[in-house]
Amino acid sequence: MSASTSSPAAPARSQAAFERALRLMPGGVNSPARAFGAVGGTPLFIERAEGPYLFDIDGHRYVDYIGSWGPMILGHAQAEVIAAITRAAERGTSYGAPTEAESQLAEQIIEAVPSIEKVRLVNSGTEATMSALRVARGATGRNKVIKFAGNYHGHVDALLVAAGSAAATLGAPDSPGVTPGAAGDTLVLSYNDVTQLENAFAAEGDQIAAVILEPVVGNMGCVVPAMEFLRTLRDLTTHHGSVLIFDEVMTGFRVAPGGAQELFGITPDMTTLGKIVGGGMPLGAYGGRTDIMDNVLPAGKVYQAGTLSGNPVAVAAGSATLKILKENPPYEQLERMGAKLAAGLDAAATAAGIPHSVTRVGSMMTLFFNPDRVTCWDDADRCDRDAFGRYFWGMIQKGIYMPCSQFEALFFSRLHDEAIIDETIDAAKEVLAGE
Ligand SMILES: *Cc1c(COP(=O)(O)O)cnc(C)c1O
């Protein structure tokens, strides 16, 4: 990836912190997107976060549009969530034995998400998708899975194929260390392409264990599914006895309480969750119909376990978050603010004469530096990455922290009010006009 020439001189403390981190951790980070590889320059090291803001170690404040890449829908350090975490920690941080709090969170999840009758808690979104895939294969006795180019499902070997990064090659793993065998049963199709889907099922529908997708994509930038695509998926998987898995790690409790499946009225067989469901702590979940979930050990024979699964501190954070979302739902406000921000970014780019398109569902959106509407990975891939890099650094200079890649959706919280959205649009006008 090319380093943008427009990255400004790094703040001194972040620069020193990054040099130290580079000696200690690969690329200086514990997850690659944080290294700013796609926009060049030095990542900002964060000291603390509060409400809609991030504060770096050089004392700068930023309006936060990544929200820890999704979880922080209530804003940072929300008082009731922090109190729940503190109370749980004071009772001990892990037992390796069942708690009532796990059942409470399970009830909250089952009540909110239409497809989930039974649920298993895990520690991350990656664990959730990895496990759901194993259960789908175990339940059907089949091997093959279908995924879509540009959809990301965590760093699961079998799904690390055309996962929203470098040029997508059918069936070839994205990463060294993923064996051709691990990815060999993975068919990669183009998102929103109904004909490809029909052809794949016509050719080998009786061998397909599962289809997994992001029901609104966030990991190639925000991409919206066509209703016909979702309906065809539901019909074909039902007809062929394949398990339809909605990966709602990003969309769950984000686009609606029950995720994209509630929004679009299409119920999958299994669902994976992460991000918001853990309230900012490491927690994921997978669930679905009882007859499928009862394949999981010890009810059934499909092995899946975790020393820290259902961790009491993480469960407390997730449970407190879901309680607030239910009692005081932010979704109407998020929709209003999202519409305002999308219109503002669109107008700013138009005024500046910059080829672009804006895609949005609720509080997830992307300003694509691409004149055409983006509906699949090939569209997303045609964006002007350098223009995006200049935009990113321009916004940082104005105290607005956007996702550091064209291929990541932005998120905002319920604490991003009119004034903050206006401030963001004003910044974008100036930055884009300076292109
Ligand atoms: C973030 C994400 C994952 C992976 O979750 P981790 O907690 O990072 O392992 C999986 N699927 C989707 C759709 C995601 O956005």
Short mmCIF file of C-alpha atoms and ligand atoms in Angstrom, two decimals:
data_model
loop_
_atom_site.label_atom_id
_atom_site.label_comp_id
_atom_site.label_asym_id
_atom_site.label_seq_id
_atom_site.Cartn_x
_atom_site.Cartn_y
_atom_site.Cartn_z
CA MET A 1 0.00 0.00 0.00
CA SER A 2 1.23 3.45 -0.83
CA ALA A 3 1.93 5.89 1.97
CA SER A 4 0.00 9.10 1.44
CA THR A 5 2.18 12.14 0.90
CA SER A 6 -0.32 14.25 2.79
CA SER A 7 0.15 12.65 6.22
CA PRO A 8 1.31 15.50 8.47
CA ALA A 9 4.24 15.36 10.86
CA ALA A 10 3.19 13.05 13.68
CA PRO A 11 2.58 14.50 17.16
CA ALA A 12 5.77 13.93 19.19
CA ARG A 13 4.46 11.55 21.83
CA SER A 14 2.57 9.35 19.38
CA GLN A 15 5.70 9.22 17.22
CA ALA A 16 7.85 8.08 20.17
CA ALA A 17 5.19 5.60 21.33
CA PHE A 18 4.97 4.10 17.83
CA GLU A 19 8.76 3.72 17.56
CA ARG A 20 8.77 1.86 20.88
CA ALA A 21 5.79 -0.31 19.86
CA LEU A 22 7.45 -1.16 16.53
CA ARG A 23 10.33 -2.76 18.43
CA LEU A 24 7.94 -4.87 20.53
CA MET A 25 4.96 -5.87 18.40
CA PRO A 26 4.65 -6.77 14.70
CA GLY A 27 3.93 -3.50 12.93
CA GLY A 28 3.63 -1.88 16.35
CA VAL A 29 0.00 -2.93 16.84
CA ASN A 30 -2.24 -5.78 17.98
CA SER A 31 -4.62 -5.54 15.03
CA PRO A 32 -3.49 -4.39 11.58
CA ALA A 33 -6.01 -1.62 10.75
CA ARG A 34 -4.70 0.40 13.69
CA ALA A 35 -1.30 0.89 12.02
CA PHE A 36 -2.74 3.39 9.46
CA GLY A 37 -1.21 1.30 6.65
CA ALA A 38 -3.91 2.36 4.19
CA VAL A 39 -3.44 6.11 4.75
CA GLY A 40 0.27 6.26 5.60
CA GLY A 41 1.80 8.10 8.53
CA THR A 42 1.96 7.42 12.24
CA PRO A 43 -1.00 6.08 14.20
CA LEU A 44 -2.28 8.26 17.03
CA PHE A 45 -1.84 6.65 20.43
CA ILE A 46 -4.92 7.04 22.59
CA GLU A 47 -4.86 7.99 26.25
CA ARG A 48 -8.58 7.90 27.01
CA ALA A 49 -12.05 8.20 25.52
CA GLU A 50 -15.18 9.91 26.78
CA GLY A 51 -18.63 10.21 25.19
CA PRO A 52 -18.16 10.92 21.44
CA TYR A 53 -14.46 11.83 21.82
CA LEU A 54 -11.03 10.21 21.70
CA PHE A 55 -8.02 11.91 23.32
CA ASP A 56 -4.49 11.14 22.11
CA ILE A 57 -1.38 11.13 24.29
CA ASP A 58 -0.30 14.50 22.84
CA GLY A 59 -3.45 16.09 24.29
CA HIS A 60 -5.53 16.41 21.10
CA ARG A 61 -9.26 15.74 21.13
CA TYR A 62 -11.03 14.04 18.21
CA VAL A 63 -14.68 13.40 17.37
CA ASP A 64 -14.64 9.60 17.12
CA TYR A 65 -16.14 7.99 14.01
CA ILE A 66 -14.79 4.49 14.57
CA GLY A 67 -16.30 3.75 17.99
CA SER A 68 -13.76 0.94 18.53
CA TRP A 69 -14.82 -0.29 15.05
CA GLY A 70 -18.43 -0.65 16.10
CA PRO A 71 -19.08 -1.45 19.75
CA MET A 72 -19.40 2.04 21.28
CA ILE A 73 -22.96 2.87 20.23
CA LEU A 74 -23.62 4.50 23.64
CA GLY A 75 -20.43 6.57 23.50
CA HIS A 76 -17.28 5.93 25.52
CA ALA A 77 -17.14 5.33 29.27
CA GLN A 78 -20.93 5.33 29.59
CA ALA A 79 -21.61 5.65 33.34
CA GLU A 80 -24.03 2.71 33.78
CA VAL A 81 -21.83 0.37 31.74
CA ILE A 82 -18.74 1.33 33.72
CA ALA A 83 -20.65 0.83 36.99
CA ALA A 84 -21.77 -2.65 35.86
CA ILE A 85 -18.20 -3.56 34.89
CA THR A 86 -16.88 -2.32 38.23
CA ARG A 87 -19.48 -4.20 40.27
CA ALA A 88 -18.76 -7.41 38.37
CA ALA A 89 -14.98 -7.07 38.71
CA GLU A 90 -15.29 -6.61 42.47
CA ARG A 91 -16.94 -10.04 42.66
CA GLY A 92 -13.99 -11.67 40.87
CA THR A 93 -13.07 -11.54 37.20
CA SER A 94 -13.48 -15.17 36.12
CA TYR A 95 -14.80 -18.41 37.64
CA GLY A 96 -14.92 -21.07 34.93
CA ALA A 97 -18.35 -22.03 36.26
CA PRO A 98 -21.87 -20.99 35.24
CA THR A 99 -23.45 -17.72 36.39
CA GLU A 100 -27.00 -16.35 36.33
CA ALA A 101 -25.69 -13.27 34.52
CA GLU A 102 -24.92 -15.44 31.45
CA SER A 103 -28.57 -16.53 31.28
CA GLN A 104 -29.67 -12.94 31.60
CA LEU A 105 -27.53 -11.86 28.65
CA ALA A 106 -28.70 -14.93 26.69
CA GLU A 107 -32.33 -13.89 27.36
CA GLN A 108 -31.61 -10.35 26.17
CA ILE A 109 -30.01 -11.64 22.95
CA ILE A 110 -32.77 -14.18 22.25
CA GLU A 111 -35.47 -11.58 22.85
CA ALA A 112 -33.84 -9.07 20.47
CA VAL A 113 -32.60 -11.22 17.58
CA PRO A 114 -35.39 -12.96 15.60
CA SER A 115 -33.35 -16.00 14.44
CA ILE A 116 -31.80 -16.87 17.82
CA GLU A 117 -33.60 -19.47 19.95
CA LYS A 118 -30.45 -20.69 21.70
CA VAL A 119 -27.09 -18.96 21.98
CA ARG A 120 -23.48 -19.69 22.98
CA LEU A 121 -21.23 -16.91 24.29
CA VAL A 122 -17.62 -16.70 23.06
CA ASN A 123 -14.82 -14.13 23.27
CA SER A 124 -14.76 -12.43 19.86
CA GLY A 125 -16.50 -12.11 16.53
CA THR A 126 -13.88 -14.37 14.96
CA GLU A 127 -14.67 -17.13 17.43
CA ALA A 128 -18.37 -16.70 16.72
CA THR A 129 -18.06 -17.13 12.94
CA MET A 130 -15.50 -19.94 13.25
CA SER A 131 -17.83 -21.82 15.58
CA ALA A 132 -21.00 -21.15 13.59
CA LEU A 133 -19.32 -22.56 10.50
CA ARG A 134 -18.29 -25.71 12.38
CA VAL A 135 -21.80 -26.18 13.75
CA ALA A 136 -23.35 -25.68 10.30
CA ARG A 137 -20.99 -28.27 8.84
CA GLY A 138 -21.59 -30.63 11.76
CA ALA A 139 -25.36 -30.25 11.54
CA THR A 140 -25.56 -30.80 7.77
CA GLY A 141 -22.72 -33.30 7.35
CA ARG A 142 -21.56 -31.20 4.37
CA ASN A 143 -18.25 -29.41 3.75
CA LYS A 144 -18.69 -26.52 1.33
CA VAL A 145 -19.41 -22.94 2.31
CA ILE A 146 -20.25 -19.89 0.26
CA LYS A 147 -18.95 -16.45 1.19
CA PHE A 148 -18.94 -13.16 -0.70
CA ALA A 149 -15.96 -11.16 -1.93
CA GLY A 150 -15.24 -8.18 0.32
CA ASN A 151 -17.13 -9.61 3.30
CA TYR A 152 -14.99 -10.03 6.40
CA HIS A 153 -15.80 -12.63 9.03
CA GLY A 154 -12.77 -12.35 11.29
CA HIS A 155 -9.50 -14.19 10.77
CA VAL A 156 -10.99 -17.66 10.41
CA ASP A 157 -8.82 -19.75 8.02
CA ALA A 158 -11.72 -20.97 5.89
CA LEU A 159 -13.12 -17.44 5.55
CA LEU A 160 -9.89 -15.54 4.97
CA VAL A 161 -10.53 -15.59 1.24
CA ALA A 162 -11.42 -12.39 -0.63
CA ALA A 163 -11.98 -10.85 2.77
CA GLY A 164 -12.22 -7.21 1.81
CA SER A 165 -8.53 -6.50 1.36
CA ALA A 166 -6.17 -7.09 -1.57
CA ALA A 167 -7.32 -8.16 -5.02
CA ALA A 168 -9.80 -10.97 -4.68
CA THR A 169 -8.86 -14.22 -6.35
CA LEU A 170 -11.43 -16.97 -6.30
CA GLY A 171 -10.65 -19.66 -3.75
CA ALA A 172 -7.06 -18.50 -3.09
CA PRO A 173 -6.31 -17.64 0.55
CA ASP A 174 -5.61 -13.96 1.35
CA SER A 175 -2.91 -14.80 3.88
CA PRO A 176 0.24 -16.89 3.96
CA GLY A 177 -0.31 -19.60 6.55
CA VAL A 178 -3.82 -20.40 5.37
CA THR A 179 -3.45 -23.71 3.55
CA PRO A 180 -5.22 -24.30 0.24
CA GLY A 181 -6.97 -27.17 2.06
CA ALA A 182 -8.40 -24.87 4.74
CA ALA A 183 -9.91 -22.57 2.12
CA GLY A 184 -10.53 -25.22 -0.55
CA ASP A 185 -14.15 -25.82 0.43
CA THR A 186 -14.91 -22.10 0.35
CA LEU A 187 -16.71 -20.76 -2.72
CA VAL A 188 -16.38 -17.01 -3.19
CA LEU A 189 -19.21 -15.23 -5.00
CA SER A 190 -19.88 -11.59 -5.78
CA TYR A 191 -22.14 -9.72 -3.32
CA ASN A 192 -25.60 -8.86 -4.68
CA ASP A 193 -25.14 -11.18 -7.69
CA VAL A 194 -28.30 -13.30 -7.79
CA THR A 195 -27.36 -15.18 -10.96
CA GLN A 196 -24.02 -16.38 -9.55
CA LEU A 197 -25.83 -17.59 -6.47
CA GLU A 198 -28.44 -19.50 -8.46
CA ASN A 199 -25.74 -21.09 -10.61
CA ALA A 200 -23.71 -22.17 -7.58
CA PHE A 201 -26.72 -23.82 -5.97
CA ALA A 202 -27.78 -25.44 -9.24
CA ALA A 203 -24.29 -26.94 -9.60
CA GLU A 204 -23.66 -28.16 -6.06
CA GLY A 205 -26.49 -27.12 -3.75
CA ASP A 206 -26.61 -30.54 -2.06
CA GLN A 207 -22.99 -30.13 -0.91
CA ILE A 208 -23.29 -26.64 0.53
CA ALA A 209 -23.29 -26.65 4.33
CA ALA A 210 -23.69 -22.91 4.78
CA VAL A 211 -23.81 -19.49 3.22
CA ILE A 212 -22.32 -16.73 5.38
CA LEU A 213 -22.62 -13.03 4.67
CA GLU A 214 -22.59 -9.56 6.17
CA PRO A 215 -26.27 -8.61 5.76
CA VAL A 216 -25.12 -4.99 5.48
CA VAL A 217 -21.44 -4.97 4.60
CA GLY A 218 -19.15 -2.81 6.71
CA ASN A 219 -15.81 -4.31 5.79
CA MET A 220 -15.46 -3.10 2.18
CA GLY A 221 -16.93 0.21 3.19
CA CYS A 222 -20.67 0.27 3.75
CA VAL A 223 -22.49 -1.76 1.09
CA VAL A 224 -26.24 -2.39 1.11
CA PRO A 225 -27.82 -5.70 0.04
CA ALA A 226 -30.57 -5.74 -2.57
CA MET A 227 -33.81 -7.25 -1.20
CA GLU A 228 -33.89 -9.65 -4.15
CA PHE A 229 -30.42 -10.88 -3.16
CA LEU A 230 -31.51 -11.55 0.43
CA ARG A 231 -34.75 -13.24 -0.63
CA THR A 232 -32.94 -15.46 -3.13
CA LEU A 233 -30.43 -16.43 -0.44
CA ARG A 234 -33.22 -17.37 1.93
CA ASP A 235 -35.13 -19.37 -0.71
CA LEU A 236 -32.12 -21.27 -2.08
CA THR A 237 -30.70 -22.22 1.31
CA THR A 238 -34.13 -23.40 2.52
CA HIS A 239 -34.70 -25.40 -0.65
CA HIS A 240 -31.27 -27.09 -0.51
CA GLY A 241 -31.08 -27.60 3.26
CA SER A 242 -28.06 -25.30 3.68
CA VAL A 243 -27.61 -23.19 6.80
CA LEU A 244 -27.98 -19.44 6.17
CA ILE A 245 -25.67 -17.54 8.54
CA PHE A 246 -26.02 -13.79 8.97
CA ASP A 247 -22.74 -12.43 10.32
CA GLU A 248 -24.20 -9.58 12.38
CA VAL A 249 -21.01 -8.94 14.38
CA MET A 250 -21.14 -5.37 13.06
CA THR A 251 -24.86 -4.88 12.33
CA GLY A 252 -26.30 -6.58 15.44
CA PHE A 253 -27.81 -3.95 17.78
CA ARG A 254 -26.40 -1.32 15.34
CA VAL A 255 -28.85 -1.03 12.43
CA ALA A 256 -31.78 -2.21 14.62
CA PRO A 257 -31.97 -4.04 17.98
CA GLY A 258 -32.40 -7.32 16.12
CA GLY A 259 -29.82 -6.39 13.49
CA ALA A 260 -30.22 -6.42 9.71
CA GLN A 261 -32.52 -9.46 9.93
CA GLU A 262 -35.05 -7.32 11.80
CA LEU A 263 -34.55 -4.35 9.46
CA PHE A 264 -35.05 -6.39 6.27
CA GLY A 265 -37.48 -8.99 7.64
CA ILE A 266 -35.37 -11.95 6.50
CA THR A 267 -34.66 -14.55 9.20
CA PRO A 268 -31.48 -16.62 8.82
CA ASP A 269 -30.88 -20.03 10.44
CA MET A 270 -27.88 -18.86 12.46
CA THR A 271 -26.51 -15.47 13.52
CA THR A 272 -23.10 -14.35 14.78
CA LEU A 273 -22.67 -11.38 17.09
CA GLY A 274 -19.77 -9.38 18.55
CA LYS A 275 -18.86 -5.72 18.99
CA ILE A 276 -21.97 -4.04 20.59
CA VAL A 277 -23.11 -7.27 22.30
CA GLY A 278 -19.98 -7.03 24.49
CA GLY A 279 -20.41 -3.35 25.32
CA GLY A 280 -16.74 -2.66 24.60
CA MET A 281 -15.41 -5.80 26.31
CA PRO A 282 -14.19 -8.96 24.50
CA LEU A 283 -17.38 -10.95 23.92
CA GLY A 284 -19.03 -12.56 20.92
CA ALA A 285 -21.96 -14.93 20.47
CA TYR A 286 -23.45 -17.32 17.97
CA GLY A 287 -26.95 -18.68 17.97
CA GLY A 288 -29.84 -19.92 15.92
CA ARG A 289 -32.63 -22.43 15.74
CA THR A 290 -32.72 -24.87 18.65
CA ASP A 291 -32.41 -27.93 16.42
CA ILE A 292 -29.16 -26.51 14.98
CA MET A 293 -27.71 -25.20 18.25
CA ASP A 294 -28.39 -28.48 20.06
CA ASN A 295 -25.60 -29.95 17.93
CA VAL A 296 -23.13 -28.05 20.14
CA LEU A 297 -21.33 -29.98 22.92
CA PRO A 298 -22.45 -30.97 25.55
CA ALA A 299 -26.01 -31.06 24.11
CA GLY A 300 -24.61 -32.53 20.88
CA LYS A 301 -21.29 -33.58 19.41
CA VAL A 302 -19.83 -30.46 17.76
CA TYR A 303 -16.90 -29.37 19.92
CA GLN A 304 -16.58 -25.74 20.98
CA ALA A 305 -15.30 -24.45 24.32
CA GLY A 306 -13.64 -21.47 26.02
CA THR A 307 -11.87 -20.91 29.36
CA LEU A 308 -13.03 -17.29 29.51
CA SER A 309 -16.33 -17.69 27.60
CA GLY A 310 -19.20 -15.97 29.39
CA ASN A 311 -16.65 -13.98 31.37
CA PRO A 312 -18.53 -12.15 34.14
CA VAL A 313 -17.00 -8.73 33.46
CA ALA A 314 -17.63 -8.89 29.71
CA VAL A 315 -21.16 -10.23 30.30
CA ALA A 316 -21.87 -7.34 32.69
CA ALA A 317 -20.77 -4.79 30.06
CA GLY A 318 -22.83 -6.44 27.33
CA SER A 319 -25.89 -6.88 29.48
CA ALA A 320 -25.84 -3.26 30.71
CA THR A 321 -25.44 -2.03 27.11
CA LEU A 322 -28.34 -4.09 25.77
CA LYS A 323 -30.54 -2.99 28.70
CA ILE A 324 -29.95 0.67 27.89
CA LEU A 325 -30.54 0.09 24.17
CA LYS A 326 -33.88 -1.54 24.98
CA GLU A 327 -35.10 0.96 27.56
CA ASN A 328 -33.97 4.04 25.69
CA PRO A 329 -33.58 3.05 22.03
CA PRO A 330 -31.32 5.42 20.03
CA TYR A 331 -32.22 4.10 16.59
CA GLU A 332 -34.52 6.90 15.44
CA GLN A 333 -31.99 9.51 16.46
CA LEU A 334 -29.14 7.56 14.81
CA GLU A 335 -31.18 7.41 11.61
CA ARG A 336 -31.82 11.17 11.67
CA MET A 337 -28.20 12.04 12.41
CA GLY A 338 -27.03 9.51 9.82
CA ALA A 339 -29.24 11.03 7.12
CA LYS A 340 -27.96 14.50 8.01
CA LEU A 341 -24.30 13.46 7.95
CA ALA A 342 -24.68 11.53 4.69
CA ALA A 343 -26.41 14.49 2.99
CA GLY A 344 -23.74 16.86 4.33
CA LEU A 345 -20.80 14.74 3.15
CA ASP A 346 -22.46 14.24 -0.23
CA ALA A 347 -23.03 18.00 -0.65
CA ALA A 348 -19.47 18.81 0.46
CA ALA A 349 -17.97 16.41 -2.09
CA THR A 350 -20.32 17.64 -4.83
CA ALA A 351 -19.42 21.29 -4.10
CA ALA A 352 -15.75 20.38 -4.35
CA GLY A 353 -16.30 18.56 -7.66
CA ILE A 354 -15.00 15.27 -6.29
CA PRO A 355 -16.29 12.03 -7.86
CA HIS A 356 -17.94 10.16 -5.01
CA SER A 357 -20.90 8.19 -3.73
CA VAL A 358 -22.26 7.83 -0.20
CA THR A 359 -23.70 4.57 1.10
CA ARG A 360 -25.48 4.33 4.43
CA VAL A 361 -27.67 2.23 6.68
CA GLY A 362 -28.52 4.02 9.94
CA SER A 363 -25.32 4.94 11.75
CA MET A 364 -23.02 2.99 9.39
CA MET A 365 -21.81 4.79 6.27
CA THR A 366 -19.02 5.33 3.75
CA LEU A 367 -18.03 8.25 1.56
CA PHE A 368 -16.60 6.34 -1.40
CA PHE A 369 -14.17 8.23 -3.63
CA ASN A 370 -15.85 6.55 -6.59
CA PRO A 371 -18.53 8.18 -8.79
CA ASP A 372 -20.58 4.98 -9.11
CA ARG A 373 -22.82 3.38 -6.54
CA VAL A 374 -20.88 0.60 -4.75
CA THR A 375 -22.73 -2.72 -4.59
CA CYS A 376 -19.92 -5.29 -4.54
CA TRP A 377 -16.16 -5.64 -4.04
CA ASP A 378 -15.27 -4.88 -7.68
CA ASP A 379 -17.05 -1.51 -7.35
CA ALA A 380 -15.40 -0.73 -4.01
CA ASP A 381 -11.99 -1.66 -5.42
CA ARG A 382 -12.23 1.12 -8.06
CA CYS A 383 -12.09 3.91 -5.46
CA ASP A 384 -9.42 6.61 -5.42
CA ARG A 385 -7.42 5.49 -2.38
CA ASP A 386 -5.04 8.48 -2.48
CA ALA A 387 -7.95 10.92 -2.40
CA PHE A 388 -9.30 9.04 0.60
CA GLY A 389 -5.91 9.30 2.35
CA ARG A 390 -5.84 13.08 1.86
CA TYR A 391 -9.40 13.34 3.19
CA PHE A 392 -8.54 11.21 6.25
CA TRP A 393 -5.53 13.33 7.23
CA GLY A 394 -7.35 16.58 6.47
CA MET A 395 -10.14 15.54 8.84
CA ILE A 396 -7.62 14.50 11.54
CA GLN A 397 -6.11 18.00 11.33
CA LYS A 398 -9.59 19.34 12.10
CA GLY A 399 -10.09 17.03 15.07
CA ILE A 400 -12.30 14.46 13.32
CA TYR A 401 -11.18 10.83 13.53
CA MET A 402 -12.62 8.93 10.52
CA PRO A 403 -11.86 5.24 9.83
CA CYS A 404 -8.30 5.01 8.51
CA SER A 405 -9.29 3.04 5.39
CA GLN A 406 -11.65 3.57 2.47
CA PHE A 407 -12.83 0.02 3.12
CA GLU A 408 -14.11 0.48 6.66
CA ALA A 409 -17.54 1.94 7.42
CA LEU A 410 -17.73 4.85 9.82
CA PHE A 411 -19.81 4.54 12.99
CA PHE A 412 -21.15 7.09 15.39
CA SER A 413 -22.84 6.96 18.78
CA ARG A 414 -26.00 8.32 20.34
CA LEU A 415 -23.89 11.15 21.78
CA HIS A 416 -23.02 12.51 18.33
CA ASP A 417 -25.59 15.33 18.41
CA GLU A 418 -26.59 17.95 15.81
CA ALA A 419 -23.73 20.26 16.78
CA ILE A 420 -21.14 17.50 16.35
CA ILE A 421 -22.62 16.40 13.02
CA ASP A 422 -22.60 20.05 11.84
CA GLU A 423 -18.98 20.44 12.95
CA THR A 424 -18.11 17.29 10.99
CA ILE A 425 -19.85 18.49 7.82
CA ASP A 426 -18.16 21.91 8.06
CA ALA A 427 -14.77 20.21 8.42
CA ALA A 428 -15.48 17.97 5.42
CA LYS A 429 -16.45 21.00 3.28
CA GLU A 430 -13.13 22.67 3.96
CA VAL A 431 -11.04 19.54 3.63
CA LEU A 432 -12.65 18.41 0.38
CA ALA A 433 -12.55 21.94 -1.11
CA GLY A 434 -8.79 21.90 -0.49
CA GLU A 435 -8.36 18.82 -2.70
C1 LIG B 1 -15.37 -7.29 13.34
C2 LIG B 1 -16.02 -8.37 12.57
C3 LIG B 1 -15.71 -9.71 12.77
C4 LIG B 1 -14.60 -10.15 13.67
O1 LIG B 1 -14.82 -9.84 15.02
P1 LIG B 1 -13.55 -9.78 16.01
O2 LIG B 1 -14.16 -9.51 17.34
O3 LIG B 1 -12.66 -8.69 15.49
O4 LIG B 1 -12.88 -11.11 15.95
C5 LIG B 1 -16.45 -10.67 12.12
N1 LIG B 1 -17.43 -10.32 11.27
C6 LIG B 1 -17.76 -9.04 11.05
C7 LIG B 1 -18.89 -8.72 10.11
C8 LIG B 1 -17.05 -8.01 11.66
O5 LIG B 1 -17.35 -6.75 11.38
#
